[in-house]
Amino acid sequence: MTVVRLTEHKPQRGVRLTAAQAALLTASKLVTVTPEPTGHWCVNADREMVGSVRLTSRGEAIDLVITPKLPVRRLFFLLGYAQGSMRWHQESVDVHENDDLLPVIAHAFARMCERALGQGILQGYRTVEESAPVLRGRLRTTEQARRRFGMLLPAEIRYDDHTTDIAENRILLTAARKLLRTTGTKAATRALLRRVLVRLEGVEPLPPGRELPAWQPSRLNTRFQNPLRLAELVLRSGSYEFAGDRSLRAEGLVLRMWQVFEDFVTRALADALRGRGGRCLLQDRRFHLDHAHTAQLRPDLVYEPPGAAGPTGVVDVKYKRARDQGGHTDDLYQMLAYCTRLGLAEGHLVYAAGPGTTAQRHRLHGDPGVTVHQHVLDLDTDPEALLSQIDTIAEAVRS
């Protein structure tokens, strides 16, 4: 099996690939592949994707591993916070400097499940609709008339069944099965995952390709909430079918780093701003740039302080590196549109830090002019220092 190991945003030159393997990587749209004069290939992880995945198509197979620039321990904290769980980074998971992302997530999930299921499997009520030889619960009269034509039995019934085969357990089971099938999951983690399957015996896995079932946080499922959120991440970042080539499949775990960064920053900023009073609206769709309401605006975060007639702050988050000179012109255009429509004199752009980048302030022409504040967030720091940076940005947005 050919394995291609890359680092995010770092081209790997001299990679030995067949033409079919190069085509497979290109079709995945996870990396950029270009031929070299030597007959080898340059593979660049420039699509802001990280993770481990096995690509297969028409008999060809290749394992692709993209390591994030950010240390896995830091990335795990961002994921946990964005999913609404501050405790993820506190899980007793051994993370070494050279660990790949997938083994860390798999081990963390297995340990979380071990703790949660060690206190007993979760049970709950599930609504069941079926045909039965006896009446139980309520009769579905419309369905009975449509399917049975006046016959009394079998009866089309609906009832609430107290069972372990509920949404929470089905999500956990499906994620465990998924990670067991995934290349890169370590032997010790596989043993823990098999124990999860044993504990969840009698629970049905989710059918592939369907939306994940909804579950509601409650007092009863408190200890399951961390593994459930991680399971949802695994399942939503798991396997893919590509519309352009239905023979191409990717099995593994791939994260869109721009989405991780955006989710973390907006959630952390919203938490910091709500602590100062007022409300935050994420991906706010209330505003349009034109009178006909055909050009919808969707800023990442809009802040409205207590008692205000409308927004007083707007934020957009960009995973790409900030530029020292001139900024990203398209981002400035976008923020100018937000500020113009919302009637604001100032807007805020938040970038991930890169080498030598600094915070800036752009004064844009106009009457009145708009000032765009460019903030740079250093992710490669401990959680407390990172949240302190967020707090500083929140204060600038509020003021």
Tab-separated table of C-alpha atoms in Angstrom:
chain	number	residue	atom	x	y	z
A	1	MET	CA	0.000	0.000	0.000
A	2	THR	CA	1.405	3.375	-1.028
A	3	VAL	CA	1.393	5.913	1.813
A	4	VAL	CA	1.765	9.646	1.173
A	5	ARG	CA	2.539	11.685	4.293
A	6	LEU	CA	2.249	15.461	4.097
A	7	THR	CA	2.232	18.503	6.343
A	8	GLU	CA	-0.490	21.099	5.932
A	9	HIS	CA	0.515	23.870	3.499
A	10	LYS	CA	3.931	22.280	2.868
A	11	PRO	CA	4.642	20.835	-0.609
A	12	GLN	CA	6.277	17.416	-0.722
A	13	ARG	CA	8.561	17.039	-3.744
A	14	GLY	CA	9.940	13.914	-5.354
A	15	VAL	CA	6.948	11.731	-4.480
A	16	ARG	CA	6.935	8.427	-6.380
A	17	LEU	CA	3.482	7.808	-7.822
A	18	THR	CA	2.006	6.020	-10.777
A	19	ALA	CA	-0.118	8.072	-13.150
A	20	ALA	CA	-3.210	6.317	-11.771
A	21	GLN	CA	-2.255	7.174	-8.183
A	22	ALA	CA	-1.635	10.808	-9.107
A	23	ALA	CA	-5.041	10.914	-10.783
A	24	LEU	CA	-6.616	9.390	-7.672
A	25	LEU	CA	-5.099	12.062	-5.420
A	26	THR	CA	-6.158	14.799	-7.831
A	27	ALA	CA	-9.722	13.493	-8.013
A	28	SER	CA	-9.993	13.529	-4.212
A	29	LYS	CA	-9.540	17.336	-4.201
A	30	LEU	CA	-7.764	16.986	-0.860
A	31	VAL	CA	-4.350	17.944	-2.287
A	32	THR	CA	-2.777	19.514	-5.368
A	33	VAL	CA	-0.646	17.206	-7.518
A	34	THR	CA	1.762	18.469	-10.205
A	35	PRO	CA	4.317	16.532	-12.294
A	36	GLU	CA	8.042	17.205	-11.972
A	37	PRO	CA	10.649	17.012	-14.763
A	38	THR	CA	12.258	14.035	-13.002
A	39	GLY	CA	9.148	11.922	-13.528
A	40	HIS	CA	8.191	12.208	-9.865
A	41	TRP	CA	5.365	14.313	-8.431
A	42	CYS	CA	4.960	17.303	-6.148
A	43	VAL	CA	2.045	16.857	-3.738
A	44	ASN	CA	0.884	19.905	-1.805
A	45	ALA	CA	-1.607	19.865	1.078
A	46	ASP	CA	-2.836	23.363	0.230
A	47	ARG	CA	-6.591	22.763	0.527
A	48	GLU	CA	-6.800	23.464	4.296
A	49	MET	CA	-7.598	19.802	5.002
A	50	VAL	CA	-5.918	17.595	7.616
A	51	GLY	CA	-6.393	13.997	8.705
A	52	SER	CA	-5.914	10.422	7.524
A	53	VAL	CA	-7.821	8.831	4.688
A	54	ARG	CA	-7.672	5.795	2.402
A	55	LEU	CA	-8.588	6.619	-1.184
A	56	THR	CA	-9.835	3.857	-3.484
A	57	SER	CA	-11.028	3.858	-7.080
A	58	ARG	CA	-11.157	1.153	-9.738
A	59	GLY	CA	-8.675	-1.128	-8.017
A	60	GLU	CA	-6.247	1.640	-7.044
A	61	ALA	CA	-5.714	2.469	-3.362
A	62	ILE	CA	-3.538	4.959	-1.535
A	63	ASP	CA	-3.262	6.104	2.087
A	64	LEU	CA	-3.036	9.870	2.526
A	65	VAL	CA	-1.967	11.388	5.854
A	66	ILE	CA	-1.991	15.186	6.243
A	67	THR	CA	-0.520	16.438	9.507
A	68	PRO	CA	-1.761	19.839	10.722
A	69	LYS	CA	0.715	22.689	11.184
A	70	LEU	CA	-0.736	23.108	14.630
A	71	PRO	CA	0.325	20.533	17.248
A	72	VAL	CA	-2.371	17.897	17.670
A	73	ARG	CA	-2.823	18.782	21.348
A	74	ARG	CA	-3.692	22.378	20.387
A	75	LEU	CA	-5.992	21.265	17.586
A	76	PHE	CA	-7.794	18.910	19.953
A	77	PHE	CA	-8.555	21.850	22.256
A	78	LEU	CA	-9.982	23.879	19.351
A	79	LEU	CA	-12.185	20.957	18.338
A	80	GLY	CA	-13.440	20.446	21.867
A	81	TYR	CA	-14.272	24.094	22.443
A	82	ALA	CA	-15.986	24.423	19.070
A	83	GLN	CA	-18.127	21.371	19.883
A	84	GLY	CA	-19.172	22.944	23.181
A	85	SER	CA	-16.950	20.821	25.417
A	86	MET	CA	-14.199	22.567	27.361
A	87	ARG	CA	-13.220	19.224	28.888
A	88	TRP	CA	-11.919	17.534	25.762
A	89	HIS	CA	-8.380	18.780	26.258
A	90	GLN	CA	-8.502	17.569	29.862
A	91	GLU	CA	-9.168	13.943	28.906
A	92	SER	CA	-6.290	11.684	29.943
A	93	VAL	CA	-5.102	11.040	26.402
A	94	ASP	CA	-1.374	10.679	25.806
A	95	VAL	CA	-0.479	12.978	22.916
A	96	HIS	CA	3.077	12.868	21.652
A	97	GLU	CA	4.715	15.433	19.397
A	98	ASN	CA	4.661	13.172	16.328
A	99	ASP	CA	1.190	11.672	16.812
A	100	ASP	CA	-1.221	11.811	13.895
A	101	LEU	CA	-4.654	13.326	14.399
A	102	LEU	CA	-6.748	10.219	13.762
A	103	PRO	CA	-5.115	7.949	16.404
A	104	VAL	CA	-5.497	10.704	19.008
A	105	ILE	CA	-9.187	11.232	18.246
A	106	ALA	CA	-9.826	7.475	18.149
A	107	HIS	CA	-8.122	6.923	21.512
A	108	ALA	CA	-9.869	9.896	23.119
A	109	PHE	CA	-13.235	8.634	21.905
A	110	ALA	CA	-12.568	5.107	23.177
A	111	ARG	CA	-11.524	6.408	26.614
A	112	MET	CA	-14.565	8.681	26.864
A	113	CYS	CA	-16.869	5.779	25.987
A	114	GLU	CA	-15.110	3.537	28.503
A	115	ARG	CA	-15.821	6.028	31.290
A	116	ALA	CA	-19.403	6.731	30.252
A	117	LEU	CA	-20.424	3.112	29.650
A	118	GLY	CA	-18.606	1.925	32.765
A	119	GLN	CA	-21.453	3.423	34.797
A	120	GLY	CA	-24.055	1.599	32.733
A	121	ILE	CA	-25.576	1.825	29.292
A	122	LEU	CA	-28.035	4.636	28.628
A	123	GLN	CA	-31.685	3.699	28.183
A	124	GLY	CA	-34.579	5.758	26.958
A	125	TYR	CA	-37.853	5.782	25.072
A	126	ARG	CA	-38.001	5.425	21.318
A	127	THR	CA	-41.120	5.814	19.213
A	128	VAL	CA	-41.759	2.644	17.190
A	129	GLU	CA	-44.142	2.364	14.244
A	130	GLU	CA	-44.801	-1.160	12.999
A	131	SER	CA	-47.307	-3.810	11.963
A	132	ALA	CA	-48.186	-6.207	14.809
A	133	PRO	CA	-50.548	-9.168	15.400
A	134	VAL	CA	-51.839	-7.533	18.604
A	135	LEU	CA	-52.799	-3.982	19.507
A	136	ARG	CA	-50.166	-2.129	21.523
A	137	GLY	CA	-49.980	1.587	22.172
A	138	ARG	CA	-52.024	3.568	19.669
A	139	LEU	CA	-53.573	2.517	16.393
A	140	ARG	CA	-52.442	4.496	13.342
A	141	THR	CA	-55.926	4.735	11.872
A	142	THR	CA	-54.963	6.391	8.594
A	143	GLU	CA	-52.244	3.838	7.922
A	144	GLN	CA	-54.555	0.978	8.972
A	145	ALA	CA	-57.220	2.060	6.490
A	146	ARG	CA	-54.687	2.623	3.702
A	147	ARG	CA	-52.855	-0.672	4.071
A	148	ARG	CA	-55.402	-3.126	5.540
A	149	PHE	CA	-58.640	-2.239	3.693
A	150	GLY	CA	-60.928	-2.771	6.709
A	151	MET	CA	-59.071	-5.756	8.213
A	152	LEU	CA	-58.470	-5.570	11.972
A	153	LEU	CA	-55.158	-7.450	11.944
A	154	PRO	CA	-52.291	-7.024	11.537
A	155	ALA	CA	-52.589	-3.687	13.314
A	156	GLU	CA	-50.610	-0.599	12.314
A	157	ILE	CA	-49.493	0.708	15.692
A	158	ARG	CA	-47.313	3.332	17.317
A	159	TYR	CA	-45.858	2.953	20.814
A	160	ASP	CA	-42.988	4.182	22.982
A	161	ASP	CA	-40.476	1.436	23.738
A	162	HIS	CA	-38.058	1.661	26.692
A	163	THR	CA	-34.854	0.378	25.144
A	164	THR	CA	-31.109	0.765	24.748
A	165	ASP	CA	-31.564	1.160	20.982
A	166	ILE	CA	-31.793	4.956	21.176
A	167	ALA	CA	-30.133	7.758	19.215
A	168	GLU	CA	-27.267	8.304	21.668
A	169	ASN	CA	-26.199	4.650	21.728
A	170	ARG	CA	-26.597	4.241	17.975
A	171	ILE	CA	-24.314	7.238	17.351
A	172	LEU	CA	-21.657	5.865	19.721
A	173	LEU	CA	-21.849	2.385	18.213
A	174	THR	CA	-21.590	3.632	14.632
A	175	ALA	CA	-18.595	5.856	15.438
A	176	ALA	CA	-16.819	2.967	17.208
A	177	ARG	CA	-17.392	0.684	14.218
A	178	LYS	CA	-16.177	3.443	11.926
A	179	LEU	CA	-12.916	3.927	13.832
A	180	LEU	CA	-12.309	0.169	13.962
A	181	ARG	CA	-12.428	0.078	10.161
A	182	THR	CA	-10.132	3.062	9.749
A	183	THR	CA	-6.455	2.638	8.910
A	184	GLY	CA	-4.235	4.239	11.551
A	185	THR	CA	-6.212	3.285	14.652
A	186	LYS	CA	-3.715	1.703	17.061
A	187	ALA	CA	-4.022	-1.818	18.475
A	188	ALA	CA	-4.605	-0.673	22.074
A	189	THR	CA	-7.338	1.680	20.899
A	190	ARG	CA	-8.932	-1.080	18.835
A	191	ALA	CA	-9.172	-3.222	21.967
A	192	LEU	CA	-11.010	-0.407	23.766
A	193	LEU	CA	-13.321	0.101	20.795
A	194	ARG	CA	-14.205	-3.596	20.712
A	195	ARG	CA	-15.208	-3.326	24.367
A	196	VAL	CA	-17.501	-0.467	23.394
A	197	LEU	CA	-19.161	-2.739	20.826
A	198	VAL	CA	-19.633	-5.457	23.451
A	199	ARG	CA	-21.239	-3.019	25.899
A	200	LEU	CA	-23.569	-1.765	23.163
A	201	GLU	CA	-24.696	-5.221	22.089
A	202	GLY	CA	-28.301	-5.127	20.899
A	203	VAL	CA	-28.004	-1.560	19.591
A	204	GLU	CA	-28.480	-1.117	15.841
A	205	PRO	CA	-25.877	0.880	13.870
A	206	LEU	CA	-27.027	3.870	11.862
A	207	PRO	CA	-27.681	3.282	8.155
A	208	PRO	CA	-24.929	4.816	5.993
A	209	GLY	CA	-25.602	8.032	4.142
A	210	ARG	CA	-28.400	9.236	6.438
A	211	GLU	CA	-28.538	12.323	8.623
A	212	LEU	CA	-27.437	11.677	12.193
A	213	PRO	CA	-30.409	11.335	14.556
A	214	ALA	CA	-31.087	14.219	16.904
A	215	TRP	CA	-30.502	13.928	20.634
A	216	GLN	CA	-31.077	16.437	23.411
A	217	PRO	CA	-28.608	17.118	26.243
A	218	SER	CA	-30.227	16.242	29.553
A	219	ARG	CA	-29.425	15.277	33.117
A	220	LEU	CA	-29.713	11.609	32.165
A	221	ASN	CA	-27.155	11.692	29.361
A	222	THR	CA	-24.695	14.158	30.931
A	223	ARG	CA	-21.806	11.685	31.096
A	224	PHE	CA	-22.359	10.730	27.441
A	225	GLN	CA	-22.284	14.249	26.008
A	226	ASN	CA	-18.506	14.466	25.441
A	227	PRO	CA	-18.219	11.128	23.591
A	228	LEU	CA	-21.398	11.922	21.647
A	229	ARG	CA	-20.018	15.208	20.334
A	230	LEU	CA	-16.763	13.530	19.382
A	231	ALA	CA	-18.691	10.679	17.730
A	232	GLU	CA	-20.651	13.190	15.641
A	233	LEU	CA	-17.377	14.785	14.561
A	234	VAL	CA	-16.019	11.373	13.521
A	235	LEU	CA	-19.143	10.479	11.562
A	236	ARG	CA	-19.498	13.850	9.838
A	237	SER	CA	-15.796	13.927	8.915
A	238	GLY	CA	-15.650	10.303	7.945
A	239	SER	CA	-16.434	8.781	4.578
A	240	TYR	CA	-17.188	10.501	1.314
A	241	GLU	CA	-18.617	9.742	-2.086
A	242	PHE	CA	-17.651	12.165	-4.827
A	243	ALA	CA	-20.335	13.359	-7.211
A	244	GLY	CA	-17.935	13.629	-10.134
A	245	ASP	CA	-16.668	10.053	-9.808
A	246	ARG	CA	-18.899	7.602	-7.975
A	247	SER	CA	-16.167	4.963	-8.055
A	248	LEU	CA	-13.953	7.148	-5.848
A	249	ARG	CA	-14.296	6.659	-2.103
A	250	ALA	CA	-12.423	8.098	0.846
A	251	GLU	CA	-12.560	6.278	4.165
A	252	GLY	CA	-11.014	7.898	7.221
A	253	LEU	CA	-11.231	11.237	8.965
A	254	VAL	CA	-10.622	14.597	7.317
A	255	LEU	CA	-11.096	17.978	8.982
A	256	ARG	CA	-11.531	21.280	7.194
A	257	MET	CA	-9.181	23.532	9.137
A	258	TRP	CA	-10.933	26.728	8.083
A	259	GLN	CA	-14.144	25.314	9.586
A	260	VAL	CA	-12.401	24.268	12.818
A	261	PHE	CA	-10.826	27.722	13.166
A	262	GLU	CA	-14.031	29.574	12.350
A	263	ASP	CA	-16.127	27.455	14.731
A	264	PHE	CA	-13.654	27.914	17.582
A	265	VAL	CA	-13.177	31.667	17.162
A	266	THR	CA	-16.870	32.501	16.763
A	267	ARG	CA	-17.928	30.346	19.706
A	268	ALA	CA	-15.152	31.628	21.977
A	269	LEU	CA	-15.808	35.253	20.967
A	270	ALA	CA	-19.536	34.803	21.527
A	271	ASP	CA	-18.866	33.396	25.007
A	272	ALA	CA	-16.577	36.318	25.849
A	273	LEU	CA	-19.019	38.937	24.532
A	274	ARG	CA	-22.057	37.421	26.237
A	275	GLY	CA	-20.128	37.659	29.476
A	276	ARG	CA	-20.102	41.419	28.925
A	277	GLY	CA	-23.846	41.557	28.250
A	278	GLY	CA	-25.809	41.613	25.029
A	279	ARG	CA	-26.207	38.914	22.427
A	280	CYS	CA	-24.202	37.436	19.559
A	281	LEU	CA	-25.648	36.117	16.314
A	282	LEU	CA	-23.505	33.634	14.369
A	283	GLN	CA	-23.819	33.413	10.579
A	284	ASP	CA	-26.449	36.166	10.767
A	285	ARG	CA	-28.710	36.023	7.699
A	286	ARG	CA	-30.959	39.001	8.494
A	287	PHE	CA	-29.234	41.493	6.199
A	288	HIS	CA	-29.054	41.928	2.423
A	289	LEU	CA	-26.838	44.213	0.390
A	290	ASP	CA	-29.572	45.168	-2.084
A	291	HIS	CA	-33.169	46.379	-1.795
A	292	ALA	CA	-34.474	43.357	-3.735
A	293	HIS	CA	-33.036	41.017	-1.073
A	294	THR	CA	-31.133	38.937	-3.615
A	295	ALA	CA	-27.612	39.540	-2.232
A	296	GLN	CA	-27.664	38.054	1.250
A	297	LEU	CA	-24.919	38.885	3.733
A	298	ARG	CA	-23.746	36.346	6.283
A	299	PRO	CA	-21.116	37.715	8.668
A	300	ASP	CA	-19.581	35.181	11.019
A	301	LEU	CA	-20.557	37.136	14.151
A	302	VAL	CA	-22.768	40.154	14.832
A	303	TYR	CA	-22.782	41.727	18.305
A	304	GLU	CA	-25.705	43.642	19.825
A	305	PRO	CA	-25.142	45.109	23.317
A	306	PRO	CA	-27.967	45.399	25.869
A	307	GLY	CA	-30.531	48.051	24.946
A	308	ALA	CA	-29.034	48.798	21.527
A	309	ALA	CA	-31.335	49.381	18.557
A	310	GLY	CA	-29.151	47.212	16.331
A	311	PRO	CA	-25.662	45.751	15.870
A	312	THR	CA	-22.605	47.624	17.097
A	313	GLY	CA	-19.952	45.078	16.122
A	314	VAL	CA	-19.276	42.712	13.227
A	315	VAL	CA	-16.571	40.029	12.922
A	316	ASP	CA	-15.410	37.792	10.091
A	317	VAL	CA	-12.947	34.943	10.641
A	318	LYS	CA	-10.294	33.828	8.137
A	319	TYR	CA	-8.039	30.808	8.545
A	320	LYS	CA	-5.616	32.057	5.887
A	321	ARG	CA	-2.577	33.925	7.122
A	322	ALA	CA	-2.786	37.680	7.534
A	323	ARG	CA	-0.605	39.770	5.240
A	324	ASP	CA	1.659	42.452	6.613
A	325	GLN	CA	1.160	44.890	3.756
A	326	GLY	CA	-2.251	45.762	2.380
A	327	GLY	CA	-4.186	42.912	3.891
A	328	HIS	CA	-6.372	40.616	1.805
A	329	THR	CA	-8.199	43.011	-0.501
A	330	ASP	CA	-11.172	40.689	-0.969
A	331	ASP	CA	-11.581	40.437	2.810
A	332	LEU	CA	-11.534	44.229	3.122
A	333	TYR	CA	-14.209	44.496	0.418
A	334	GLN	CA	-16.316	41.961	2.286
A	335	MET	CA	-15.984	43.763	5.614
A	336	LEU	CA	-16.722	47.108	3.940
A	337	ALA	CA	-19.999	45.625	2.656
A	338	TYR	CA	-20.904	44.391	6.147
A	339	CYS	CA	-20.151	47.736	7.794
A	340	THR	CA	-21.978	49.720	5.098
A	341	ARG	CA	-25.128	47.635	5.402
A	342	LEU	CA	-25.080	47.515	9.212
A	343	GLY	CA	-24.243	51.225	9.487
A	344	LEU	CA	-21.018	50.624	11.411
A	345	ALA	CA	-17.847	52.700	11.400
A	346	GLU	CA	-15.637	49.747	12.382
A	347	GLY	CA	-15.350	46.054	11.556
A	348	HIS	CA	-13.060	43.235	12.673
A	349	LEU	CA	-11.187	40.528	10.754
A	350	VAL	CA	-9.587	37.666	12.705
A	351	TYR	CA	-6.775	35.670	11.070
A	352	ALA	CA	-4.667	32.715	12.145
A	353	ALA	CA	-1.135	33.872	12.938
A	354	GLY	CA	1.660	33.231	10.452
A	355	PRO	CA	5.387	34.007	10.577
A	356	GLY	CA	5.980	37.722	11.074
A	357	THR	CA	2.333	38.777	10.945
A	358	THR	CA	1.028	41.528	13.190
A	359	ALA	CA	-2.279	43.174	13.976
A	360	GLN	CA	-3.146	46.127	11.744
A	361	ARG	CA	-5.756	48.797	11.215
A	362	HIS	CA	-7.015	49.692	7.730
A	363	ARG	CA	-8.684	53.072	7.209
A	364	LEU	CA	-10.826	52.770	4.087
A	365	HIS	CA	-11.808	55.724	1.896
A	366	GLY	CA	-15.380	56.973	2.050
A	367	ASP	CA	-17.643	59.482	3.720
A	368	PRO	CA	-17.803	58.494	6.450
A	369	GLY	CA	-14.831	56.139	6.203
A	370	VAL	CA	-14.752	52.623	7.642
A	371	THR	CA	-11.938	51.289	9.812
A	372	VAL	CA	-11.174	47.570	9.612
A	373	HIS	CA	-9.218	46.082	12.503
A	374	GLN	CA	-7.067	43.097	11.550
A	375	HIS	CA	-6.511	40.788	14.528
A	376	VAL	CA	-3.990	37.940	14.507
A	377	LEU	CA	-4.631	34.907	16.704
A	378	ASP	CA	-1.665	32.768	17.753
A	379	LEU	CA	-3.052	29.233	18.021
A	380	ASP	CA	0.193	27.561	19.076
A	381	THR	CA	-0.126	28.478	22.732
A	382	ASP	CA	-1.752	27.010	25.816
A	383	PRO	CA	-5.564	27.226	26.161
A	384	GLU	CA	-5.500	29.922	28.834
A	385	ALA	CA	-3.296	32.221	26.742
A	386	LEU	CA	-5.399	31.544	23.650
A	387	LEU	CA	-8.625	32.453	25.436
A	388	SER	CA	-6.902	35.568	26.765
A	389	GLN	CA	-6.269	36.640	23.154
A	390	ILE	CA	-9.942	36.009	22.415
A	391	ASP	CA	-10.880	38.168	25.392
A	392	THR	CA	-8.775	41.034	24.038
A	393	ILE	CA	-10.508	40.817	20.648
A	394	ALA	CA	-13.913	40.696	22.353
A	395	GLU	CA	-13.125	43.906	24.226
A	396	ALA	CA	-12.184	45.594	20.934
A	397	VAL	CA	-15.449	44.457	19.321
A	398	ARG	CA	-17.519	45.685	22.267
A	399	SER	CA	-15.828	49.085	22.623
